[in-house]
Short mmCIF file of C-alpha atoms in Angstrom, two decimals:
data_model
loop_
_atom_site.label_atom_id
_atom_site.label_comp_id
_atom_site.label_asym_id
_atom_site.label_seq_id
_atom_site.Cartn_x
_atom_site.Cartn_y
_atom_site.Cartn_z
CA UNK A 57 -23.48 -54.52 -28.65
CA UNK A 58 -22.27 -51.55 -30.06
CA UNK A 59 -19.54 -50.15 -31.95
CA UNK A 60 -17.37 -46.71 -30.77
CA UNK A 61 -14.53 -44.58 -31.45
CA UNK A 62 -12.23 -43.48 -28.46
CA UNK A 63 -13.59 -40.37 -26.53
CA UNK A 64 -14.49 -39.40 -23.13
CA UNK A 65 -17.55 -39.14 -21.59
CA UNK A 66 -17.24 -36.17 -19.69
CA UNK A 67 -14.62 -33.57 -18.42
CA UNK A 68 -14.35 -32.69 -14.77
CA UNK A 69 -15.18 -29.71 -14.70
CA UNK A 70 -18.32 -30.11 -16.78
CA UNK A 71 -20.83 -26.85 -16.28
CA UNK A 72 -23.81 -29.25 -17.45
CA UNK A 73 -24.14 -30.92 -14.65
CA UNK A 74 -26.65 -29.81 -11.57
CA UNK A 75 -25.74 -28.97 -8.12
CA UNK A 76 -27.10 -32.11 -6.55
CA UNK A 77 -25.27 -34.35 -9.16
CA UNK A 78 -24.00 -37.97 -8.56
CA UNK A 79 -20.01 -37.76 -8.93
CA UNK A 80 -19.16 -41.04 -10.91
CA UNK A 81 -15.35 -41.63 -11.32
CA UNK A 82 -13.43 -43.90 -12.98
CA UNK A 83 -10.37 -45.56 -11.61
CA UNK A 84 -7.49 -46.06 -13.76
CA UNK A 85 -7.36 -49.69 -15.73
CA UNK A 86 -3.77 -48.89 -16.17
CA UNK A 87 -2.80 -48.54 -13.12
CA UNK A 88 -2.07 -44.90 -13.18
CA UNK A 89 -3.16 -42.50 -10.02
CA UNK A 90 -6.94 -41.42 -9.35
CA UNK A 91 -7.49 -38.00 -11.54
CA UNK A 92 -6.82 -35.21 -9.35
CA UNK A 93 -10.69 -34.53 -9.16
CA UNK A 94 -11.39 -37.44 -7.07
CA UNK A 95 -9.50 -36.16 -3.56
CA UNK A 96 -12.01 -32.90 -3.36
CA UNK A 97 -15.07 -34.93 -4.24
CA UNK A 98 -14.41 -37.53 -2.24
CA UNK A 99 -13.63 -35.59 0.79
CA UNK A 100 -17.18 -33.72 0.69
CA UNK A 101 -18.74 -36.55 0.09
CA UNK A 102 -21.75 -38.24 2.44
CA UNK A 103 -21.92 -41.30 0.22
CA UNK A 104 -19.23 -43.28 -1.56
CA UNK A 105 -20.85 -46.43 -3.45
CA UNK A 106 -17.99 -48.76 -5.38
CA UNK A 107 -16.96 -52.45 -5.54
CA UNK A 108 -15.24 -53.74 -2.87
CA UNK A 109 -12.00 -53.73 -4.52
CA UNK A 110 -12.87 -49.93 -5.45
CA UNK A 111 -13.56 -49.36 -2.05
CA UNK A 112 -10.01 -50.53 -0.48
CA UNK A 113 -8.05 -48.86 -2.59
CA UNK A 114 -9.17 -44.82 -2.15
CA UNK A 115 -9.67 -42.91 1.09
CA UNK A 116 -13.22 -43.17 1.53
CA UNK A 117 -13.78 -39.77 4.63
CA UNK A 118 -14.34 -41.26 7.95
CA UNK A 119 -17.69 -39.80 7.91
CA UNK A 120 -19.24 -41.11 4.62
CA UNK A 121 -21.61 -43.97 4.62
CA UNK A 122 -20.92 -46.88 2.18
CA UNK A 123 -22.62 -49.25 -0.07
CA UNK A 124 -20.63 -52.15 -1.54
CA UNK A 125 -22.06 -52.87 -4.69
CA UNK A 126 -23.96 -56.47 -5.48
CA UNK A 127 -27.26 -55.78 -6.66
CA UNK A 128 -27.93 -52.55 -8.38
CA UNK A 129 -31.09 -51.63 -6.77
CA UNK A 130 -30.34 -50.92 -3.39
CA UNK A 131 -27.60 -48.75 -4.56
CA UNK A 132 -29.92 -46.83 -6.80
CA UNK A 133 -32.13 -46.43 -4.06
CA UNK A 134 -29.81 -44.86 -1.66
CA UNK A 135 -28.29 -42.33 -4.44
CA UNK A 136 -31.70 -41.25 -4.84
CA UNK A 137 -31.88 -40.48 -1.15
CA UNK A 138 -28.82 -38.79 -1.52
CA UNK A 139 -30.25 -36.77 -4.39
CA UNK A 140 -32.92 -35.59 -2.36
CA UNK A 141 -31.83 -34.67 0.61
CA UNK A 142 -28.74 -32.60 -1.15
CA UNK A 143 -26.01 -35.46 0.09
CA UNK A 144 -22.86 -35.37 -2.01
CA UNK A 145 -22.56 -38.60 -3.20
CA UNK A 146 -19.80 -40.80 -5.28
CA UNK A 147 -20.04 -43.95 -7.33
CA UNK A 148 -16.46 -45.42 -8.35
CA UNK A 149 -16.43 -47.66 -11.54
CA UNK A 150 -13.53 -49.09 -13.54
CA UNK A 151 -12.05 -46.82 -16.39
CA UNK A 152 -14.28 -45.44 -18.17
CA UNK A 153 -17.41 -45.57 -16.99
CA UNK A 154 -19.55 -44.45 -19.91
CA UNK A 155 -18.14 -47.38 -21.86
CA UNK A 156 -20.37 -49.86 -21.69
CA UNK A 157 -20.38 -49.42 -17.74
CA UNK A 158 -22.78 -47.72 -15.00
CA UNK A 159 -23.71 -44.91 -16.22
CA UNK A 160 -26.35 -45.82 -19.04
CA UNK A 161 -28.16 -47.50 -15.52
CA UNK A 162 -27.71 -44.42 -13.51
CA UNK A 163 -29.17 -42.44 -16.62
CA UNK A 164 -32.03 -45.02 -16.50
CA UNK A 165 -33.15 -44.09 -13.25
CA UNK A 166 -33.05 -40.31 -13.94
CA UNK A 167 -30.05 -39.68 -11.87
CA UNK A 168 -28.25 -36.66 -12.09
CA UNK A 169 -24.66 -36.92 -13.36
CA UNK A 170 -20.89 -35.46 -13.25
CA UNK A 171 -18.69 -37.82 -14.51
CA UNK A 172 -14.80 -38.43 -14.35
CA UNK A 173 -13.45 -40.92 -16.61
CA UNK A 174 -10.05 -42.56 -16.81
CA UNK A 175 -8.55 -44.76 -19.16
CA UNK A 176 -11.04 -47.81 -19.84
CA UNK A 177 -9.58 -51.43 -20.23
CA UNK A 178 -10.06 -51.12 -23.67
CA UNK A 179 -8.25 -48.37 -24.30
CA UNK A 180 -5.45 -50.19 -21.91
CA UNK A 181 -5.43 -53.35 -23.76
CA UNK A 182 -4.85 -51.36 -27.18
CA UNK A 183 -1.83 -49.41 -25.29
CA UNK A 184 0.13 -52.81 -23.90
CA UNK A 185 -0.06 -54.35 -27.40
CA UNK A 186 1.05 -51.07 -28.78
CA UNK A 187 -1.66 -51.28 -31.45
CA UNK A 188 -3.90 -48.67 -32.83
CA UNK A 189 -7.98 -48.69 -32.45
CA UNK A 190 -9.52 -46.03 -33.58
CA UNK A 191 -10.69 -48.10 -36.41
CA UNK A 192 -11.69 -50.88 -33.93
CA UNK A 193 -15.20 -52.61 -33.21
CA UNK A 194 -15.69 -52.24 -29.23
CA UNK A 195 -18.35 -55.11 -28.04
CA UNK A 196 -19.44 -56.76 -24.77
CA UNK A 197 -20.83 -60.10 -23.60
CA UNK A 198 -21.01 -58.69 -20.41
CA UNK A 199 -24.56 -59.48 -18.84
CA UNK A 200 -26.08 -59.84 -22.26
CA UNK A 201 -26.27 -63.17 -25.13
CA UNK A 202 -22.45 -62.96 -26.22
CA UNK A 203 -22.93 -64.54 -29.70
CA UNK A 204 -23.80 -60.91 -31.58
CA UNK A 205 -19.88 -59.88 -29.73
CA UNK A 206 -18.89 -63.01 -31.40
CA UNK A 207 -20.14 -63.00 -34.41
CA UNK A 208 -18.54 -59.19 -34.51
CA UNK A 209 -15.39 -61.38 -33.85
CA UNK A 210 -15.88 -63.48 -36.80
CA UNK A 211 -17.16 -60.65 -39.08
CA UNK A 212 -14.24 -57.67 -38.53
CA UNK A 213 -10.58 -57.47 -38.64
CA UNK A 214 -9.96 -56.00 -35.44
CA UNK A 215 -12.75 -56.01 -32.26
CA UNK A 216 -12.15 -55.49 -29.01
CA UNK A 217 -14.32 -57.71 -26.37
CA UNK A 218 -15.37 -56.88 -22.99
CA UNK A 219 -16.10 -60.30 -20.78
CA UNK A 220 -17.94 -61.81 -18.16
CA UNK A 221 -17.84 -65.41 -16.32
CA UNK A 222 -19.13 -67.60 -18.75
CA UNK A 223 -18.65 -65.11 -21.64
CA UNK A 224 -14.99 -64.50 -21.56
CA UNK A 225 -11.95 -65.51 -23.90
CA UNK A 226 -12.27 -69.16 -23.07
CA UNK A 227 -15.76 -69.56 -24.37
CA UNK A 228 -15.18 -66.79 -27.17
CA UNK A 229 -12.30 -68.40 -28.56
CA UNK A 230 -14.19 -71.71 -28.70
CA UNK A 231 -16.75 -70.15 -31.25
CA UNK A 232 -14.02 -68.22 -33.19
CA UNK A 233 -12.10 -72.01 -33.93
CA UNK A 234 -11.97 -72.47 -37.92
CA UNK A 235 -11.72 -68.51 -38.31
CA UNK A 236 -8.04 -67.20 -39.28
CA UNK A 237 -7.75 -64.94 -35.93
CA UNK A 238 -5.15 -64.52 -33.31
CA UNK A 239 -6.18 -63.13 -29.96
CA UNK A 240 -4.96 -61.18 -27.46
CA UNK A 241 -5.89 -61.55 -23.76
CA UNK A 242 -5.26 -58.74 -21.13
CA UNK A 243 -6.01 -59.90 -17.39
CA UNK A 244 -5.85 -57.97 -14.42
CA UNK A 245 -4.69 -54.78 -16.27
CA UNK A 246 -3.27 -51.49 -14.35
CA UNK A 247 -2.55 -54.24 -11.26
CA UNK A 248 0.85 -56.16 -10.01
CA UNK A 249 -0.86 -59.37 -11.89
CA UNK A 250 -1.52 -57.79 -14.69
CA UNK A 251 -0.66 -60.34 -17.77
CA UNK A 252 -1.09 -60.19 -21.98
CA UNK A 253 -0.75 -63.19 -23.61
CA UNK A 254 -0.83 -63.81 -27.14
CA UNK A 255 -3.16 -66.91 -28.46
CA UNK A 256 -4.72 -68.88 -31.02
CA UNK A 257 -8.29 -69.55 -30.84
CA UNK A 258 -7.32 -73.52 -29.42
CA UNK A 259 -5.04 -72.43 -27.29
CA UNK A 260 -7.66 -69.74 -25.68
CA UNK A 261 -10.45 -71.67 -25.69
CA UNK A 262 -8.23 -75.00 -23.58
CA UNK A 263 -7.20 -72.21 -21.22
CA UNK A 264 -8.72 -70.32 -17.60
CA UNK A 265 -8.66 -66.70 -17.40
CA UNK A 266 -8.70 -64.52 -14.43
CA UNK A 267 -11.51 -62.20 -14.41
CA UNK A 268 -11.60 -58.73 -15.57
CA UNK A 269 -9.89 -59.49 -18.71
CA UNK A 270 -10.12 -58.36 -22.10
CA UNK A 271 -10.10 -59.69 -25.55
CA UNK A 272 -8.61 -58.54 -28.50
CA UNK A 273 -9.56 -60.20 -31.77
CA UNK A 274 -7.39 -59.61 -34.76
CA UNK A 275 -7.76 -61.25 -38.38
CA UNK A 276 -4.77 -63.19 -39.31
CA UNK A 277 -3.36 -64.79 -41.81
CA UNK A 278 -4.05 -69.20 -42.22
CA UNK A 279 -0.84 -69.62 -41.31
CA UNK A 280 -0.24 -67.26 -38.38
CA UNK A 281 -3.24 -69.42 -36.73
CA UNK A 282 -1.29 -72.25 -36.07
CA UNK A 283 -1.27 -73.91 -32.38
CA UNK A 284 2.51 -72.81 -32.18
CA UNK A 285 2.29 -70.03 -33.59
CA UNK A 286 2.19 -67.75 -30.95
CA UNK A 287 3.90 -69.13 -27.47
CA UNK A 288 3.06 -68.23 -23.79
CA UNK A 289 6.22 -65.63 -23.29
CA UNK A 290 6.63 -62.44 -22.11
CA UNK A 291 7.50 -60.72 -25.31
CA UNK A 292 4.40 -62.88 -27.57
CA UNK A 293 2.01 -59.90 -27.48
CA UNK A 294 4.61 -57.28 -29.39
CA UNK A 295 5.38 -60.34 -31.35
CA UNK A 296 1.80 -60.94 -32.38
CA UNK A 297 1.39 -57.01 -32.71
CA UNK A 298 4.52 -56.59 -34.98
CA UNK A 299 3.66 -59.35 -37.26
CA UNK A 300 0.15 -58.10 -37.99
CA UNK A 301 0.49 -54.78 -37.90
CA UNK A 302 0.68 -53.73 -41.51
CA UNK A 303 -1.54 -56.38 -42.68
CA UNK A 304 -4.39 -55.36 -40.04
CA UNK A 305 -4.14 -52.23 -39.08
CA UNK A 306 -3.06 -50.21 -42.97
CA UNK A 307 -4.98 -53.15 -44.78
CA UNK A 308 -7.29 -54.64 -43.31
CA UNK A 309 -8.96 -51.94 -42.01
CA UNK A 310 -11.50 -49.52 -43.61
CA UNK A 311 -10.71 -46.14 -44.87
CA UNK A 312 -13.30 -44.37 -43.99
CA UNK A 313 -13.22 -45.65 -40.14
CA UNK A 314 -16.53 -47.16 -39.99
CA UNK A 315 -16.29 -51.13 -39.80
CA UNK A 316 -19.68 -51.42 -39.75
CA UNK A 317 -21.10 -49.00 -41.98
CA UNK A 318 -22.81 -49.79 -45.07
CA UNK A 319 -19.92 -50.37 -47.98
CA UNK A 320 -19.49 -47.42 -49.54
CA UNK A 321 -20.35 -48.50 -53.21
CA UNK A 322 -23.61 -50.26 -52.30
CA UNK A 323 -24.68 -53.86 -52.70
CA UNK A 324 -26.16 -55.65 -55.26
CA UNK A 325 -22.77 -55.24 -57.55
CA UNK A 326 -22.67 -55.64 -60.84
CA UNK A 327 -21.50 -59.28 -61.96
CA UNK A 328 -18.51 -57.98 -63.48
CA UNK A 329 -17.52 -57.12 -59.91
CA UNK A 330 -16.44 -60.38 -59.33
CA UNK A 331 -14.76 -63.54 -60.35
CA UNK A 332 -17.05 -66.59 -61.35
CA UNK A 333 -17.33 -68.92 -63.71
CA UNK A 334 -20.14 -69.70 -66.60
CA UNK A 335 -22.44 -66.91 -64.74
CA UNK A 336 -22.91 -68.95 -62.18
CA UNK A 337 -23.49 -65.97 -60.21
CA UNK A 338 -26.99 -64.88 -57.87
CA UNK A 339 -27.69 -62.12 -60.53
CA UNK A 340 -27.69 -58.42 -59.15
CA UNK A 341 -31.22 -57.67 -59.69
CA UNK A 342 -32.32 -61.18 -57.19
CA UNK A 343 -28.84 -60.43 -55.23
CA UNK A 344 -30.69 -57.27 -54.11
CA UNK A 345 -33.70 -59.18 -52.99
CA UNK A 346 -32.23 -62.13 -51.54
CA UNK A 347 -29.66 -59.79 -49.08
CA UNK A 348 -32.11 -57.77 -47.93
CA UNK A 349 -34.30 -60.47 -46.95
CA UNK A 350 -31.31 -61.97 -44.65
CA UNK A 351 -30.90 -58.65 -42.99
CA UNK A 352 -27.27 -58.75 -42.27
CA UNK A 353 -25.81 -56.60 -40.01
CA UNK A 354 -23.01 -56.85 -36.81
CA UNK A 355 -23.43 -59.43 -34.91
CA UNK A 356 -25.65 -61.83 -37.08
CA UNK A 357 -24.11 -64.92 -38.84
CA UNK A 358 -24.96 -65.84 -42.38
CA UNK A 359 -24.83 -69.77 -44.01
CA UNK A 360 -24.20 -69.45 -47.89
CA UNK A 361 -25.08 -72.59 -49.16
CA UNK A 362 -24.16 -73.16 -52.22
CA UNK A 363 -21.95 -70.49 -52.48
CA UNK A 364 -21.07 -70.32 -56.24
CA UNK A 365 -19.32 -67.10 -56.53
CA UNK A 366 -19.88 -66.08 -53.45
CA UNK A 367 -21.18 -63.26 -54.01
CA UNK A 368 -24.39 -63.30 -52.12
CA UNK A 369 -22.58 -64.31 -48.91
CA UNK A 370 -19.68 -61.22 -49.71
CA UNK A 371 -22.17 -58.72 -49.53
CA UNK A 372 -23.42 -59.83 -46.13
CA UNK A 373 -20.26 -59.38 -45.08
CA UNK A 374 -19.85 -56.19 -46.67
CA UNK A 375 -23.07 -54.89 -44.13
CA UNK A 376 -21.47 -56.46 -41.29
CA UNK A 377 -22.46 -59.66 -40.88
CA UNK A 378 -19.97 -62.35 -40.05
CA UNK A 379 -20.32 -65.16 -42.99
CA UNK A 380 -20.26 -68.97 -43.61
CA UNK A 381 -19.50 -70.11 -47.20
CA UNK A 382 -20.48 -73.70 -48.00
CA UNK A 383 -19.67 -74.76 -51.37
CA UNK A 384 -18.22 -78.14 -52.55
CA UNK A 385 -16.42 -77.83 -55.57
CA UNK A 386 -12.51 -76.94 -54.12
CA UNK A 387 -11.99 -74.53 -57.20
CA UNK A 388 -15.14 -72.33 -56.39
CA UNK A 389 -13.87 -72.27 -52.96
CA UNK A 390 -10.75 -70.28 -54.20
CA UNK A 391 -12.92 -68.10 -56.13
CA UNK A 392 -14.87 -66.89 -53.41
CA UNK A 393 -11.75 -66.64 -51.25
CA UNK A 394 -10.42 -64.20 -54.22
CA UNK A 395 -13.32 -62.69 -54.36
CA UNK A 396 -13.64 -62.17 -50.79
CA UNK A 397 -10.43 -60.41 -50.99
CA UNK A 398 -10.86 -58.15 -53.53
CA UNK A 399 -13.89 -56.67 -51.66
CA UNK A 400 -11.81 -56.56 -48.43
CA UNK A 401 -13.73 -58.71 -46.31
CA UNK A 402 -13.77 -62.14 -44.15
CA UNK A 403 -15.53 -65.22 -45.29
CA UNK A 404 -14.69 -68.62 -43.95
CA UNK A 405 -15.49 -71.25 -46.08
CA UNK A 406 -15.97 -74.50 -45.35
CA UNK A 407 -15.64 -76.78 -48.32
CA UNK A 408 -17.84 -80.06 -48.82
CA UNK A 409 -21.09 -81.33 -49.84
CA UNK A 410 -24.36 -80.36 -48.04
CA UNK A 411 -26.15 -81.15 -46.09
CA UNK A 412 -23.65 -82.94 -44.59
CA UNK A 413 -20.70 -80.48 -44.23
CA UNK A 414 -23.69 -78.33 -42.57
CA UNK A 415 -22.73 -80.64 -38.96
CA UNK A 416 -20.48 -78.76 -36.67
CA UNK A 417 -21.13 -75.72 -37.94
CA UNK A 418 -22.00 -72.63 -35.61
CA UNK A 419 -25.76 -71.26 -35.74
CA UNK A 420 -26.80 -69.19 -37.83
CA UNK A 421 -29.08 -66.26 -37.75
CA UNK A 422 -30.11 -66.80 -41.30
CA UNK A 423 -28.96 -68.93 -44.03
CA UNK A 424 -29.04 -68.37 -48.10
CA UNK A 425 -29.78 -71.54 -50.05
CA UNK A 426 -28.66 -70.88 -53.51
CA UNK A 427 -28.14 -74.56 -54.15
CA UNK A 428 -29.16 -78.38 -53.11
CA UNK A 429 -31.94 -79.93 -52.52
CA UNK A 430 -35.10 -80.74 -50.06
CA UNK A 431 -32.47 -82.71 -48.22
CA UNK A 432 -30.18 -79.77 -48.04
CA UNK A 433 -33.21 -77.45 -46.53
CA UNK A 434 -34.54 -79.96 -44.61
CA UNK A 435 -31.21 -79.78 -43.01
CA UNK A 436 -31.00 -76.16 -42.36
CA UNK A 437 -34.82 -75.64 -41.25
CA UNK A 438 -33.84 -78.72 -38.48
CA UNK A 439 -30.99 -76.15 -37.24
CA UNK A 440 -34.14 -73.67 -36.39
CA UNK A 441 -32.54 -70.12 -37.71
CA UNK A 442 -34.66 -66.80 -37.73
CA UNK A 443 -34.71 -66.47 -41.81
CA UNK A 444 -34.10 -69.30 -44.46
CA UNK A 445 -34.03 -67.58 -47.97
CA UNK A 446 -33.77 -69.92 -51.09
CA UNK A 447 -33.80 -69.35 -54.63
CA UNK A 448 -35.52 -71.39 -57.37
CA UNK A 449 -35.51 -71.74 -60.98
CA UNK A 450 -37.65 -75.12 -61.40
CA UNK A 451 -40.73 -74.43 -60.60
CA UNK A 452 -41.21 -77.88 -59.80
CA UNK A 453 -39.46 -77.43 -56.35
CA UNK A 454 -41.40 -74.60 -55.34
CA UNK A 455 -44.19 -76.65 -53.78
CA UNK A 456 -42.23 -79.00 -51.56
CA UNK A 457 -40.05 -76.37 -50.77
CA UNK A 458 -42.68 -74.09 -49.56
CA UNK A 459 -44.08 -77.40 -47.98
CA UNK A 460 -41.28 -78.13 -45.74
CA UNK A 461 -40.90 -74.54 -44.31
CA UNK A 462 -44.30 -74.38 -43.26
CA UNK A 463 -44.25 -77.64 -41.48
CA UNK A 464 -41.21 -76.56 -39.70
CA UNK A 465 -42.98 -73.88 -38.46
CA UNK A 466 -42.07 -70.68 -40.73
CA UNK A 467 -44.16 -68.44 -42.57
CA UNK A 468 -43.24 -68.00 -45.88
CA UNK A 469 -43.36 -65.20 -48.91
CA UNK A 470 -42.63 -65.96 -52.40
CA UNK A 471 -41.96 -63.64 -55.46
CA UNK A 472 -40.86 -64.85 -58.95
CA UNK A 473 -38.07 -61.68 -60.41
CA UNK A 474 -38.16 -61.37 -64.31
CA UNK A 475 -35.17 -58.90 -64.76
CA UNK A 476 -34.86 -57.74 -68.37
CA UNK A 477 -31.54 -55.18 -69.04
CA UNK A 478 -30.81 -52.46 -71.53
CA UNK A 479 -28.75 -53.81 -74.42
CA UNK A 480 -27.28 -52.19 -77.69
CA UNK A 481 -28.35 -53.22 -80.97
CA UNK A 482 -26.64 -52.35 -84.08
CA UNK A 483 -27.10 -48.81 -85.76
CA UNK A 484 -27.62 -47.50 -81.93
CA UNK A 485 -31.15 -48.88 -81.04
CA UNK A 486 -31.82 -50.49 -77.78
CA UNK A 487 -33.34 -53.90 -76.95
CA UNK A 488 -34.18 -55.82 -73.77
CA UNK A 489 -32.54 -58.91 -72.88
CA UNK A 490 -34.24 -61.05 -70.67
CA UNK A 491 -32.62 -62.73 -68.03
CA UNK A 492 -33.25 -66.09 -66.25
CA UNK A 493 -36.82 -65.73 -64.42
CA UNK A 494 -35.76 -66.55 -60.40
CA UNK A 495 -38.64 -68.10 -57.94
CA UNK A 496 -36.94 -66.04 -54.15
CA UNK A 497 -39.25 -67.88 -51.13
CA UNK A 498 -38.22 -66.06 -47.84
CA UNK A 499 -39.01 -68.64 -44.56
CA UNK A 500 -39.43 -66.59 -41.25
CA UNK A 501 -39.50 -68.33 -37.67
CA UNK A 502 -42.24 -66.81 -35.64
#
């Protein structure tokens, strides 16, 4: 998975490229003509490898041989030939072609390379909505574990999603369910069947795409995600694009154009940086501690039990990581919600009483325990994520909780953090004042 701005990958007339190289071009995913640099390549050329439907649709000489491709090896194989023995050859891909597409493989095999891009499908997609992107997340499931594309989904205000058969919006929109986000779905772009329809994440999920098809995730308000609130007609993708423009695009999105950079004022905040009540709040100094033992980042999903504040779960989210808020009390669940907001980022949280609001809920890559019991860890250990990382202030509960990770299986590190801050006395001396001592016990699952 990876994230990208718009650019090319090559010009045509690129000088870096060797004699011998392997012409790959791209064919238009909107539908537009081949770039005027295919007709002379093609017409020297002694091989022409493509997908079939690639294949029908340019003049492939009389003369050339062909390769249809299925498998990638045999194609490699015969390119290398071609290399060798000074045989022009071709490879045709979709759109762009260094986006996400055949070239990192031809690279792979030490191929030389010229290559001629055209619009990709993403790039497409963005265009028929009439929606900008250079601020976007660009992801694929294709050929690869989808959940890090979906957890990008869940984590970012606007991704775009390159599918597969069994990773495509149907399944994607199944996992995005209880997140505020409307999709987009672009089949069969730059072609007569070409279709975008605008969808909530139950509507997707219920329905069959045709394959290629893209997905465009957008954060949206609670009540935009409604079943009815966007309906299967022609004009539903402007309407979706219109309604969340401003909010998305001028809003939601960061100013600096990196949506999954690190924040730009750090982690571990100060308290004062957000809302809570009574300091019940993960301190900064264990805050620090405790987030970089979950290691969020794009693509991972975080459980915040016991959310509190929410601040432990915000900063996750502020490094990328899409984020799972569990708290019971209804009135901390607007906190972190206002919280959330003020640091510009997307938490869902799911309000009830663990361990047993914990059922239903997606897997996570690691999960923050700031509050329950041995129930409630016995709970998330069953559930089998990478990293469990609890805090403790009885001491009491260090033993069995230390216990129960190592039965299920994890190794486990401990540290006790005794902060003490600067404070003013009177007449302009300075004191320390100690603050709660915190028991952090990190689980990790071979």
């Amino acid at each position: 998975m990876t994230r990208m701005v718009a650019g090319a990958s090559a010009t045509p007339g690129a000088s870096a490229a060797p004699a011998n190289a392997v012409t790959v071009v791209g064919l238009d995913a909107a539908g537009a003509p081949p770039h005027p640099a295919l007709g002379p390549v093609l017409g020297a050329a002694g091989l022409v490898i493509g997908a079939a439907r690639h294949l029908a649709v340019v003049p492939v000489p009389a003369g050339a041989d062909t390769v249809t491709l299925g498998p990638l090896a045999p194609a490699l194989h015969r390119l290398a030939g071609a290399v060798a023995a000074g045989v022009p050859a071709v490879v045709l891909a979709s759109g762009d072609p260094g986006l996400f597409g055949i070239v990192r493989r031809l690279r792979a095999a030490g191929l030389p390379l010229r290559v001629v891009p055209a619009v990709s499908s993403v790039a497409a997609a963005f265009a028929r909505a009439g929606l900008p992107w250079d601020g976007a997340a660009v992801v694929t499931a294709h050929g690869r574990d989808p959940r890090p594309a979906l957890n990008a989904c869940r984590a970012l205000p606007l991704v775009a999603v390159l599918t597969a058969p069994g990773a495509g919006a149907s399944e994607l929109a199944e996992g995005l369910i209880g997140w505020s986000r409307r999709l987009l779905v672009a089949e069969h772009l730059g072609t007569d069947a070409e279709r975008i329809r605008a969808v909530t994440p139950q509507q997707a999920a219920a329905e069959t795409w045709a394959d290629p098809h893209v997905l465009l995730s957008l954060a949206a308000s609670d009540s935009a995600d409604r079943p009815d609130a966007a309906a299967d007609r022609p004009d539903a993708a402007a309407d979706l694009a219109d309604a969340a423009r401003d909010q998305l695009v001028l809003d939601g999105m960061r100013a600096d154009n990196q949506p999954a950079a690190a924040p730009a004022e750090g982690w571990a905040l100060p308290e004062s940086r957000y809302a809570h009540r009574d300091s019940m709040i993960t301190k900064s100094e264990v805050r620090a501690l405790v987030v970089a033992r979950l290691r969020p980042r794009l693509g991972r999903l975080i459980w915040d039990i016991g959310a509190g504040s929410g601040s432990v779960g915000i900063e996750c989210a502020l490094l990328g990581a899409a984020v799972l808020a569990v708290e019971q009390d209804a009135g901390a669940g607007a906190t972190i919600r206002a919280n959330a907001t003020a640091h510009a980022v997307d938490v869902r949280i799911v309000t009830g009483r663990a361990p047993q609001a914990l059922v239903g809920l997606p897997e996570p890559d690691a999960v923050f325990v700031g509050g329950g019991g041995v129930d409630v860890l016995a709970a998330v250990v069953a559930r089998r994520p990478e990293r469990v990382v609890l805090t403790l202030a009885a001491l009491d509960r260090v033993a069995p909780a230390v216990g129960l990770l190592r039965a299920a299986g994890y190794t486990v590190e401990g540290a006790q953090l005794s902060a003490a801050r600067l404070a003013d006395l009177p007449g302009g001396s300075i004191r320390l004042a100690a603050t709660n001592p915190v028991v952090v016990l990190t689980g990790e699952r071979p």
